[in-house]
Short mmCIF file of C-alpha atoms in Angstrom, two decimals:
data_model
loop_
_atom_site.label_atom_id
_atom_site.label_comp_id
_atom_site.label_asym_id
_atom_site.label_seq_id
_atom_site.Cartn_x
_atom_site.Cartn_y
_atom_site.Cartn_z
CA MET X 1 -0.13 -0.07 0.08
CA HIS X 2 2.58 2.47 -1.15
CA ILE X 3 1.30 5.95 -2.53
CA ALA X 4 3.01 6.82 -5.82
CA ASP X 5 4.00 10.30 -6.99
CA GLY X 6 1.35 12.52 -8.54
CA VAL X 7 -1.66 11.17 -6.67
CA LEU X 8 -1.71 13.23 -3.64
CA SER X 9 -2.53 16.98 -3.43
CA GLY X 10 -0.33 19.52 -2.58
CA PRO X 11 -1.77 20.39 1.07
CA VAL X 12 -1.92 16.67 1.83
CA ILE X 13 1.66 16.28 1.06
CA ALA X 14 2.50 19.26 3.08
CA VAL X 15 0.76 18.38 6.21
CA SER X 16 1.80 14.49 6.17
CA SER X 17 5.46 15.35 5.33
CA THR X 18 5.59 17.57 8.27
CA LEU X 19 3.94 14.89 10.52
CA ALA X 20 6.29 12.20 9.36
CA LEU X 21 9.21 14.50 9.96
CA ALA X 22 7.99 15.02 13.46
CA GLY X 23 7.84 11.22 13.93
CA VAL X 24 11.22 10.68 12.54
CA GLY X 25 12.63 13.22 14.84
CA ILE X 26 10.96 11.62 18.01
CA GLY X 27 12.18 8.32 16.75
CA LEU X 28 15.71 9.36 16.30
CA SER X 29 15.72 11.02 19.70
CA LYS X 30 15.13 7.72 21.15
CA VAL X 31 18.44 6.23 19.48
CA ASP X 32 21.91 6.74 20.28
CA TYR X 33 25.11 5.84 18.54
CA ASP X 34 25.02 2.44 20.71
CA THR X 35 21.84 1.27 19.22
CA ILE X 36 21.90 2.85 15.79
CA PRO X 37 23.39 -0.38 14.17
CA LYS X 38 20.56 -2.37 15.87
CA ALA X 39 17.88 0.01 14.41
CA GLY X 40 19.67 -0.25 10.89
CA ILE X 41 19.89 -4.15 10.96
CA LEU X 42 16.12 -4.31 12.01
CA SER X 43 15.31 -2.03 9.09
CA ALA X 44 17.08 -4.25 6.95
CA THR X 45 15.48 -7.28 8.44
CA PHE X 46 12.04 -5.99 7.84
CA PHE X 47 12.89 -4.51 4.17
CA VAL X 48 13.95 -8.17 3.29
CA ALA X 49 10.91 -9.85 4.79
CA SER X 50 8.80 -7.44 3.06
CA LEU X 51 10.14 -8.85 -0.16
CA MET X 52 8.66 -12.24 0.71
CA HIS X 53 5.73 -13.12 -1.53
CA ILE X 54 2.74 -15.16 -0.36
CA ASN X 55 0.43 -16.67 -3.03
CA ILE X 56 -3.28 -15.80 -2.53
CA GLY X 57 -5.17 -17.72 -5.54
CA PRO X 58 -3.86 -16.46 -8.67
CA SER X 59 -2.24 -13.18 -7.37
CA SER X 60 0.42 -12.79 -4.52
CA ALA X 61 0.79 -10.23 -1.73
CA HIS X 62 3.93 -9.21 -0.10
CA LEU X 63 4.15 -8.78 3.85
CA LEU X 64 4.28 -5.24 5.35
CA LEU X 65 4.83 -6.48 9.06
CA THR X 66 3.85 -3.01 10.30
CA GLY X 67 2.59 -4.56 13.47
CA LEU X 68 5.66 -6.48 14.46
CA LEU X 69 7.84 -3.50 13.65
CA GLY X 70 5.71 -1.35 15.89
CA LEU X 71 5.74 -3.99 18.71
CA LEU X 72 9.52 -4.12 18.72
CA LEU X 73 10.58 -0.50 17.81
CA GLY X 74 8.00 2.01 19.04
CA TRP X 75 8.82 5.36 17.87
CA THR X 76 12.00 4.43 16.27
CA ALA X 77 9.66 2.52 13.85
CA PHE X 78 9.39 5.93 12.08
CA PRO X 79 13.03 6.42 11.05
CA ALA X 80 13.41 2.62 10.41
CA LEU X 81 10.30 2.89 7.96
CA ALA X 82 11.67 6.14 6.13
CA ALA X 83 14.92 4.54 5.56
CA ALA X 84 13.40 1.45 4.15
CA LEU X 85 10.92 3.46 2.06
CA LEU X 86 13.59 5.62 0.84
CA MET X 87 15.45 2.46 -0.15
CA GLN X 88 12.33 1.04 -1.99
CA THR X 89 11.63 4.29 -3.85
CA LEU X 90 14.88 4.95 -5.26
CA PHE X 91 16.10 1.49 -6.05
CA PHE X 92 12.89 -0.70 -6.24
CA GLY X 93 10.34 1.40 -7.56
CA TYR X 94 7.79 1.23 -4.64
CA GLY X 95 6.07 4.31 -3.45
CA GLY X 96 7.37 7.76 -4.52
CA LEU X 97 9.69 10.49 -3.73
CA THR X 98 7.24 13.38 -3.21
CA THR X 99 4.94 10.92 -1.10
CA LEU X 100 7.85 9.50 0.99
CA GLY X 101 6.38 11.49 4.05
CA ALA X 102 2.95 10.49 3.49
CA ASN X 103 4.03 6.76 3.29
CA THR X 104 6.19 6.99 6.43
CA LEU X 105 3.32 8.55 8.41
CA ASN X 106 0.93 6.03 7.29
CA ALA X 107 2.94 3.00 8.24
CA GLY X 108 4.84 4.98 11.26
CA ALA X 109 1.53 6.13 12.76
CA ALA X 110 0.00 2.51 12.64
CA ALA X 111 3.18 1.04 14.13
CA VAL X 112 3.28 3.52 17.05
CA ILE X 113 -0.40 2.86 17.89
CA CYS X 114 0.44 -0.90 17.68
CA HIS X 115 3.15 -0.38 20.19
CA ALA X 116 1.00 1.79 22.53
CA LEU X 117 -1.85 -0.93 22.50
CA PHE X 118 0.12 -4.07 22.57
CA PHE X 119 3.53 -3.50 24.22
CA PRO X 120 2.21 -3.40 27.66
CA PHE X 121 0.50 -6.85 27.51
CA ILE X 122 3.62 -8.54 25.73
CA ARG X 123 5.99 -7.47 28.42
CA LYS X 124 4.29 -9.05 31.12
CA GLU X 125 5.73 -12.18 32.49
CA GLY X 126 3.86 -15.56 32.76
CA GLY X 127 0.53 -16.24 31.28
CA ARG X 128 -0.53 -19.07 29.43
CA PRO X 129 1.86 -20.25 26.57
CA ALA X 130 -0.81 -19.45 23.83
CA THR X 131 -1.08 -15.81 24.84
CA PRO X 132 1.93 -14.30 22.89
CA PHE X 133 0.51 -15.84 19.89
CA TRP X 134 -2.80 -13.99 20.16
CA ILE X 135 -1.14 -10.61 21.21
CA GLY X 136 0.98 -10.88 17.99
CA PHE X 137 -2.14 -11.91 16.00
CA TRP X 138 -3.92 -8.81 16.97
CA ALA X 139 -1.12 -6.60 16.80
CA GLY X 140 -0.13 -7.84 13.20
CA GLY X 141 -3.84 -7.59 12.02
CA ILE X 142 -4.55 -4.17 13.61
CA GLY X 143 -1.37 -2.82 12.46
CA ILE X 144 -1.94 -3.42 8.88
CA LEU X 145 -5.61 -2.47 9.11
CA LEU X 146 -4.59 0.93 10.53
CA ASN X 147 -2.03 1.33 7.88
CA GLY X 148 -4.65 0.54 5.31
CA LEU X 149 -7.20 2.98 6.90
CA PHE X 150 -4.32 5.54 7.09
CA PHE X 151 -3.70 5.12 3.48
CA ALA X 152 -7.42 5.38 2.59
CA LEU X 153 -7.65 8.63 4.60
CA THR X 154 -4.53 10.37 3.00
CA LEU X 155 -6.09 9.56 -0.58
CA PHE X 156 -9.55 10.53 0.50
CA LEU X 157 -8.36 13.96 1.84
CA SER X 158 -6.51 14.57 -1.43
CA ASP X 159 -9.43 14.04 -3.67
CA ARG X 160 -13.05 12.92 -2.63
CA ASP X 161 -13.27 11.08 -5.85
CA PHE X 162 -10.86 8.55 -4.94
CA GLY X 163 -13.58 6.81 -2.70
CA GLU X 164 -14.35 3.84 -4.88
CA THR X 165 -10.69 3.29 -5.99
CA ILE X 166 -9.67 3.08 -2.27
CA LEU X 167 -12.54 0.73 -1.51
CA ALA X 168 -11.25 -1.46 -4.35
CA VAL X 169 -7.68 -1.40 -3.29
CA LEU X 170 -8.63 -2.16 0.27
CA LEU X 171 -10.76 -5.02 -0.59
CA ALA X 172 -7.95 -6.72 -2.54
CA HIS X 173 -5.84 -6.12 0.47
CA LEU X 174 -8.11 -8.08 2.87
CA PRO X 175 -6.48 -11.40 2.64
CA ILE X 176 -2.99 -10.01 3.41
CA ILE X 177 -4.76 -8.44 6.91
CA VAL X 178 -5.55 -12.32 7.74
CA ILE X 179 -2.06 -13.70 6.84
CA GLU X 180 -0.35 -10.68 8.40
CA ALA X 181 -2.12 -11.39 11.50
CA PHE X 182 -1.14 -15.19 11.59
CA VAL X 183 2.46 -14.56 10.54
CA THR X 184 2.95 -11.71 13.23
CA GLY X 185 1.31 -13.89 15.80
CA SER X 186 3.70 -17.00 15.25
CA ALA X 187 6.70 -14.54 14.81
CA VAL X 188 5.71 -13.14 18.49
CA ALA X 189 5.20 -16.58 19.96
CA PHE X 190 8.60 -17.76 18.44
CA LEU X 191 10.41 -14.47 19.97
CA LYS X 192 8.80 -14.96 23.56
CA LYS X 193 10.32 -18.70 23.42
CA VAL X 194 13.59 -18.08 21.94
CA LYS X 195 14.40 -14.34 23.22
CA PRO X 196 11.94 -13.27 25.94
CA GLU X 197 13.89 -10.29 27.04
CA LEU X 198 13.47 -8.91 23.45
CA LEU X 199 9.98 -8.41 24.05
CA GLN X 200 10.21 -7.14 27.73
CA LYS X 201 12.54 -4.52 27.13
CA GLY X 202 12.44 -3.98 23.40
CA PRO X 203 15.47 -4.50 21.17
CA LEU X 204 16.96 -1.17 21.38
CA VAL X 205 17.66 -1.36 25.14
CA SER X 206 21.34 -3.03 25.36
CA MET F 1 6.63 -19.81 -7.95
CA ALA F 2 5.07 -19.90 -4.66
CA HIS F 3 7.84 -17.73 -3.05
CA LYS F 4 10.38 -15.51 -4.46
CA ILE F 5 12.82 -13.36 -2.66
CA ASN F 6 14.74 -11.07 -5.00
CA PHE F 7 17.92 -10.10 -3.47
CA SER F 8 19.18 -8.19 -6.68
CA PHE F 9 20.56 -5.49 -4.61
CA VAL F 10 24.17 -5.86 -5.22
CA ASN F 11 23.73 -7.27 -8.61
CA MET F 12 21.62 -4.48 -9.60
CA LEU F 13 24.30 -1.97 -8.69
CA ILE F 14 26.66 -3.78 -10.92
CA GLU F 15 24.26 -4.16 -13.71
CA GLY F 16 23.67 -0.51 -14.17
CA ASN F 17 26.80 0.40 -15.42
CA VAL F 18 29.34 2.03 -12.87
CA HIS F 19 31.04 3.90 -15.63
CA SER F 20 27.94 5.47 -17.17
CA PHE F 21 27.60 9.08 -17.69
CA ILE F 22 25.19 9.50 -15.05
CA ASN F 23 27.48 8.03 -12.54
CA ARG F 24 30.43 10.85 -13.61
CA ILE F 25 27.83 13.55 -12.29
CA ASP F 26 28.03 14.68 -8.93
CA PRO F 27 25.53 12.68 -6.62
CA ARG F 28 24.51 15.87 -4.94
CA VAL F 29 23.35 17.35 -8.28
CA ARG F 30 21.49 14.30 -9.34
CA LEU F 31 19.56 14.14 -5.81
CA LEU F 32 18.73 17.82 -6.23
CA ILE F 33 17.43 17.56 -9.89
CA ALA F 34 15.59 14.32 -8.88
CA LEU F 35 13.74 16.18 -6.17
CA LEU F 36 13.00 19.16 -8.22
CA TYR F 37 11.66 17.12 -11.10
CA ALA F 38 9.58 15.04 -8.95
CA PHE F 39 7.85 17.92 -7.34
CA CYS F 40 7.61 19.77 -10.83
CA ILE F 41 5.83 16.78 -12.40
CA ALA F 42 3.86 15.60 -9.51
CA PHE F 43 1.95 18.91 -9.13
CA SER F 44 1.42 19.49 -12.78
CA THR F 45 -2.15 19.42 -13.83
CA ARG F 46 -1.75 19.59 -17.73
CA PHE F 47 -0.93 16.97 -20.35
CA PHE F 48 1.65 18.89 -22.48
CA PRO F 49 4.47 19.39 -19.93
CA ILE F 50 4.43 15.56 -18.94
CA VAL F 51 4.18 14.53 -22.61
CA LEU F 52 7.38 16.44 -23.07
CA ALA F 53 9.00 15.25 -19.81
CA GLY F 54 8.06 11.55 -20.57
CA PRO F 55 10.86 10.83 -23.38
CA LEU F 56 13.39 12.94 -21.26
CA SER F 57 13.11 10.51 -18.46
CA PHE F 58 14.33 7.80 -20.88
CA VAL F 59 17.13 10.07 -21.63
CA PHE F 60 18.27 9.62 -18.11
CA VAL F 61 17.79 5.94 -18.16
CA ALA F 62 19.83 5.82 -21.31
CA LEU F 63 22.60 8.02 -19.67
CA ALA F 64 22.64 5.54 -16.58
CA ARG F 65 22.75 2.60 -19.13
CA LEU F 66 19.94 0.97 -17.17
CA SER F 67 18.17 -1.80 -19.60
CA LEU F 68 14.57 -1.12 -20.45
CA LYS F 69 13.83 -4.42 -18.82
CA GLN F 70 15.07 -3.24 -15.60
CA THR F 71 13.43 0.03 -15.77
CA PHE F 72 9.89 -1.52 -16.51
CA ARG F 73 10.47 -4.06 -13.56
CA ARG F 74 10.56 -0.93 -11.34
CA LEU F 75 7.22 0.06 -12.58
CA ALA F 76 5.22 -3.09 -11.73
CA GLU F 77 4.26 -2.37 -8.12
CA LEU F 78 3.25 1.48 -9.11
CA ASN F 79 1.04 0.21 -11.98
CA PHE F 80 -0.87 -2.18 -9.74
CA PHE F 81 -2.46 0.80 -8.22
CA MET F 82 -2.66 2.66 -11.41
CA ILE F 83 -4.77 -0.12 -12.76
CA PHE F 84 -7.32 0.25 -9.95
CA LEU F 85 -7.45 3.90 -10.72
CA LEU F 86 -8.14 3.45 -14.29
CA LEU F 87 -10.86 1.09 -13.68
CA PHE F 88 -12.50 2.71 -10.71
CA PHE F 89 -11.70 6.30 -10.66
CA PRO F 90 -13.63 7.43 -13.90
CA PHE F 91 -16.87 5.96 -12.25
CA SER F 92 -16.55 8.70 -9.19
CA VAL F 93 -15.87 11.55 -11.51
CA GLN F 94 -18.87 13.63 -12.75
CA GLY F 95 -19.03 14.32 -16.67
CA GLU F 96 -19.47 13.15 -20.04
CA ALA F 97 -20.44 9.44 -19.97
CA LEU F 98 -18.16 7.15 -22.13
CA VAL F 99 -19.79 4.09 -21.18
CA GLN F 100 -23.14 3.82 -19.22
CA TRP F 101 -23.74 0.83 -17.20
CA GLY F 102 -26.80 1.04 -15.36
CA SER F 103 -26.86 4.18 -13.08
CA MET F 104 -22.96 4.20 -13.14
CA ALA F 105 -21.12 6.12 -16.06
CA TYR F 106 -17.53 5.97 -16.74
CA SER F 107 -16.75 9.56 -17.35
CA LYS F 108 -14.24 11.00 -19.83
CA GLU F 109 -13.20 13.77 -17.42
CA GLY F 110 -12.21 11.08 -14.85
CA LEU F 111 -10.47 8.86 -17.44
CA GLU F 112 -8.43 11.92 -18.48
CA LYS F 113 -7.55 12.61 -14.67
CA ALA F 114 -6.53 8.98 -14.05
CA VAL F 115 -4.46 8.79 -17.14
CA LEU F 116 -2.59 11.97 -16.35
CA ILE F 117 -1.89 10.52 -12.59
CA ALA F 118 -0.69 7.14 -14.20
CA LEU F 119 1.64 9.32 -16.62
CA LYS F 120 3.04 11.40 -13.97
CA ALA F 121 3.84 8.59 -11.38
CA ASN F 122 5.53 6.60 -14.24
CA THR F 123 7.55 9.54 -15.54
CA ILE F 124 8.86 10.46 -12.18
CA MET F 125 9.78 6.82 -11.19
CA ILE F 126 11.74 6.51 -14.54
CA THR F 127 13.42 9.62 -14.04
CA VAL F 128 14.30 8.60 -10.42
CA SER F 129 15.63 5.20 -11.50
CA GLY F 130 17.77 7.05 -14.12
CA LEU F 131 19.20 9.80 -11.77
CA ILE F 132 19.43 7.77 -8.52
CA GLY F 133 18.85 4.22 -9.35
CA THR F 134 22.64 3.37 -10.13
CA MET F 135 24.01 5.53 -7.39
CA GLU F 136 25.93 4.05 -4.57
CA PRO F 137 24.06 4.29 -1.27
CA ALA F 138 27.03 5.38 0.31
CA ALA F 139 27.19 8.46 -2.21
CA LEU F 140 23.53 9.02 -1.48
CA GLY F 141 24.20 9.08 2.26
CA LYS F 142 26.73 11.59 1.67
CA SER F 143 24.78 13.89 -0.51
CA MET F 144 21.64 13.69 2.06
CA GLN F 145 24.01 14.88 4.65
CA PHE F 146 25.06 17.77 2.37
CA PHE F 147 21.35 18.72 2.24
CA GLY F 148 20.98 18.61 6.12
CA VAL F 149 19.31 15.40 6.63
CA PRO F 150 20.26 14.40 10.30
CA LYS F 151 23.09 12.24 10.77
CA LYS F 152 21.55 9.56 12.95
CA PHE F 153 19.07 8.99 10.11
CA ILE F 154 21.80 8.60 7.55
CA HIS F 155 23.57 6.11 9.80
CA ILE F 156 20.59 4.17 10.21
CA PHE F 157 20.14 4.16 6.46
CA LEU F 158 23.68 3.33 5.61
CA PHE F 159 23.50 0.39 8.37
CA MET F 160 20.33 -0.97 6.71
CA VAL F 161 21.86 -0.91 3.28
CA ARG F 162 25.07 -2.40 4.27
CA TYR F 163 23.05 -5.26 5.97
CA ILE F 164 20.17 -5.98 3.43
CA ASP F 165 22.38 -8.48 1.75
CA VAL F 166 23.65 -10.13 4.81
CA VAL F 167 20.10 -10.46 6.19
CA GLY F 168 18.88 -11.59 2.93
CA ASP F 169 21.60 -14.27 2.84
CA GLU F 170 20.40 -15.44 6.33
CA PHE F 171 16.94 -15.73 4.96
CA ARG F 172 18.09 -17.75 1.82
CA ARG F 173 20.05 -20.13 4.23
CA LEU F 174 16.93 -20.65 6.43
CA ARG F 175 14.74 -21.20 3.29
CA ASN F 176 17.07 -23.74 1.90
CA ALA F 177 17.05 -25.45 5.13
CA MET F 178 13.28 -25.46 5.04
CA LYS F 179 13.30 -26.74 1.53
CA LEU F 180 15.67 -29.54 2.45
CA ARG F 181 12.90 -30.69 4.98
CA SER F 182 10.45 -30.49 2.08
CA PHE F 183 8.38 -27.36 3.25
CA GLN F 184 6.35 -26.25 0.56
CA ALA F 185 4.68 -22.67 0.62
CA LYS F 186 1.00 -22.63 0.13
CA CYS F 187 -1.78 -20.68 1.44
CA ASN F 188 -2.61 -22.40 4.89
CA LEU F 189 -2.12 -22.06 8.53
CA HIS F 190 1.02 -24.21 8.57
CA THR F 191 2.56 -21.79 5.97
CA PHE F 192 2.13 -18.84 7.89
CA ARG F 193 3.24 -20.23 11.11
CA THR F 194 6.47 -21.46 9.40
CA TYR F 195 6.82 -18.13 7.94
CA GLY F 196 6.29 -16.39 11.27
CA ASN F 197 9.01 -18.63 13.01
CA LEU F 198 11.47 -17.87 10.02
CA ILE F 199 10.90 -14.07 10.49
CA GLY F 200 11.49 -14.50 14.22
CA MET F 201 14.74 -16.43 13.69
CA VAL F 202 16.23 -14.09 11.34
CA LEU F 203 15.21 -11.16 13.58
CA VAL F 204 17.07 -13.06 16.53
CA ARG F 205 20.10 -13.88 14.46
CA SER F 206 20.37 -10.15 13.13
CA LEU F 207 19.96 -8.66 16.63
CA GLU F 208 22.74 -11.06 17.73
CA ARG F 209 24.79 -9.85 14.85
CA SER F 210 24.17 -6.35 15.46
CA GLU F 211 25.62 -6.92 18.94
CA ARG F 212 28.85 -8.32 17.70
CA ILE F 213 28.94 -5.48 14.99
CA MET F 214 28.76 -2.77 17.67
CA ALA F 215 31.64 -4.36 19.80
CA ALA F 216 33.88 -4.78 16.63
CA MET F 217 33.07 -1.11 15.86
CA LYS F 218 33.80 0.18 19.37
CA CYS F 219 37.11 -1.74 19.62
CA ARG F 220 38.08 0.26 16.28
CA GLY F 221 37.20 3.45 18.09
CA PHE F 222 33.74 4.46 16.49
CA HIS F 223 32.48 7.33 18.09
CA GLY F 224 29.35 8.12 15.90
CA ARG F 225 30.98 9.13 12.73
CA PHE F 226 31.99 7.59 9.40
CA TYR F 227 34.44 8.83 7.27
CA SER F 228 34.56 8.61 3.64
CA LEU F 229 37.41 8.48 1.58
CA THR F 230 35.85 9.93 -1.49
CA ASN F 231 35.36 13.60 -1.73
CA PHE F 232 32.87 15.51 -3.76
CA HIS F 233 33.86 18.00 -6.22
CA ILE F 234 31.68 20.35 -8.38
CA ARG F 235 33.26 20.41 -11.87
CA MET F 236 32.27 22.22 -15.15
CA LEU F 237 30.33 19.08 -16.25
CA ASP F 238 28.09 18.86 -12.96
CA PHE F 239 27.45 22.70 -13.62
CA SER F 240 26.46 22.24 -17.40
CA PHE F 241 24.28 19.31 -16.30
CA LEU F 242 22.56 21.15 -13.63
CA PHE F 243 22.12 24.12 -15.88
CA VAL F 244 20.58 22.27 -18.77
CA CYS F 245 18.13 20.14 -16.37
CA LEU F 246 17.23 23.60 -14.58
CA CYS F 247 16.36 25.17 -18.10
CA PHE F 248 14.30 22.07 -19.00
CA LEU F 249 12.43 22.36 -15.52
CA ALA F 250 11.99 26.00 -16.10
CA SER F 251 10.40 25.53 -19.52
CA LEU F 252 8.10 22.79 -18.13
CA THR F 253 6.93 24.90 -15.38
CA TRP F 254 6.42 27.88 -17.83
CA LEU F 255 4.17 25.41 -20.02
CA GLU F 256 2.23 24.61 -17.06
CA PHE F 257 1.14 28.05 -16.48
CA PHE F 258 1.09 29.66 -19.78
CA SER F 259 0.47 27.22 -22.51
CA LEU F 260 -3.10 26.58 -23.71
#
């Protein structure tokens, strides 16, 4: 759900870029030179994971992992996403140069909301073994759902006439919400088993 | 193919000719022109300037010696959305009906607008591929610094670029291990769970690797600064290139406001 160049109106680009810039600023204030390599490598991991394709009937979709990124990184998701999106725009043809801010904001805001909603639950000790999976499941599903809703909102504010197009694009993305929820759920369950401290403190605390 | 991971990143840089004309131009000049160009085209509301800019975008691609196949591959994701736009957008716009289907009308005005958006998006993406697509990421980081992008962000970007291939190899190794155990990617719960575990495993390994990297960097006296051995010099060639491109952009802007 990347927005390409030439689609958004001037005011929407101005406002979303300003907000994205603020988000990136907050995110950068939370990393120091000890944790920058970690943030960079996590961006690389999410970048590579987003190149994975899953077949749905005749077409295929790629994972976005907004929820998982938010759960792990919090506000640092903003600079991590901005770096990954810049890379995708310049070298792979996803998104656009003028819409970099809007795309960063849509994914980053969804990631931060996911962090605020689900991180308090995941860091708790104990609980039944199945719980981490369901926390990840909802984080993954809601993360990408919010991402989609923000995508829709940005387009709709640019031009009311985008309404039906947005609806069609969102419907085409419906299966990926479910897939993303399951994948994020099992990733979180895996991390809870293998490296529980990661989910307690967040990866950027050394 | 059920599953494809395309780690063509390093290959791509080699594929795009390093000795091309574009790569002799200062990266800062290229970044500046790409940005100006993108904004100039993105806010254009007429066909004429874009019809002129379209062929020019291919000039950049030719100067970068990118093959047409590589260029068109980059346009695939973008045009996925454009297909939706061409199909549905004209129904929402009021105007002269081209096709009447019950109470819904596929309007001429809507089609024109959708085609304009698709042309703009493709033109900008082709230009960006030509100007920046074959730039070394390190040079891109340095030019971003010149334009005042925060250093911390550039560090994250450069670390990401450096480790995309390493993390990609990790993915491929685990994928091969899965294949050896006769895993087949389908659209079922088992596949999703396995992919979740795969992503979790790569995350754990990447984080452990990043701790080793940080330790190694500290041993070598890292204190938050990358030193680059290449220095940028603005030469006559860069000035001429900048001048020609700015003239073209100015005439596009002029056409936007004053043409019929």
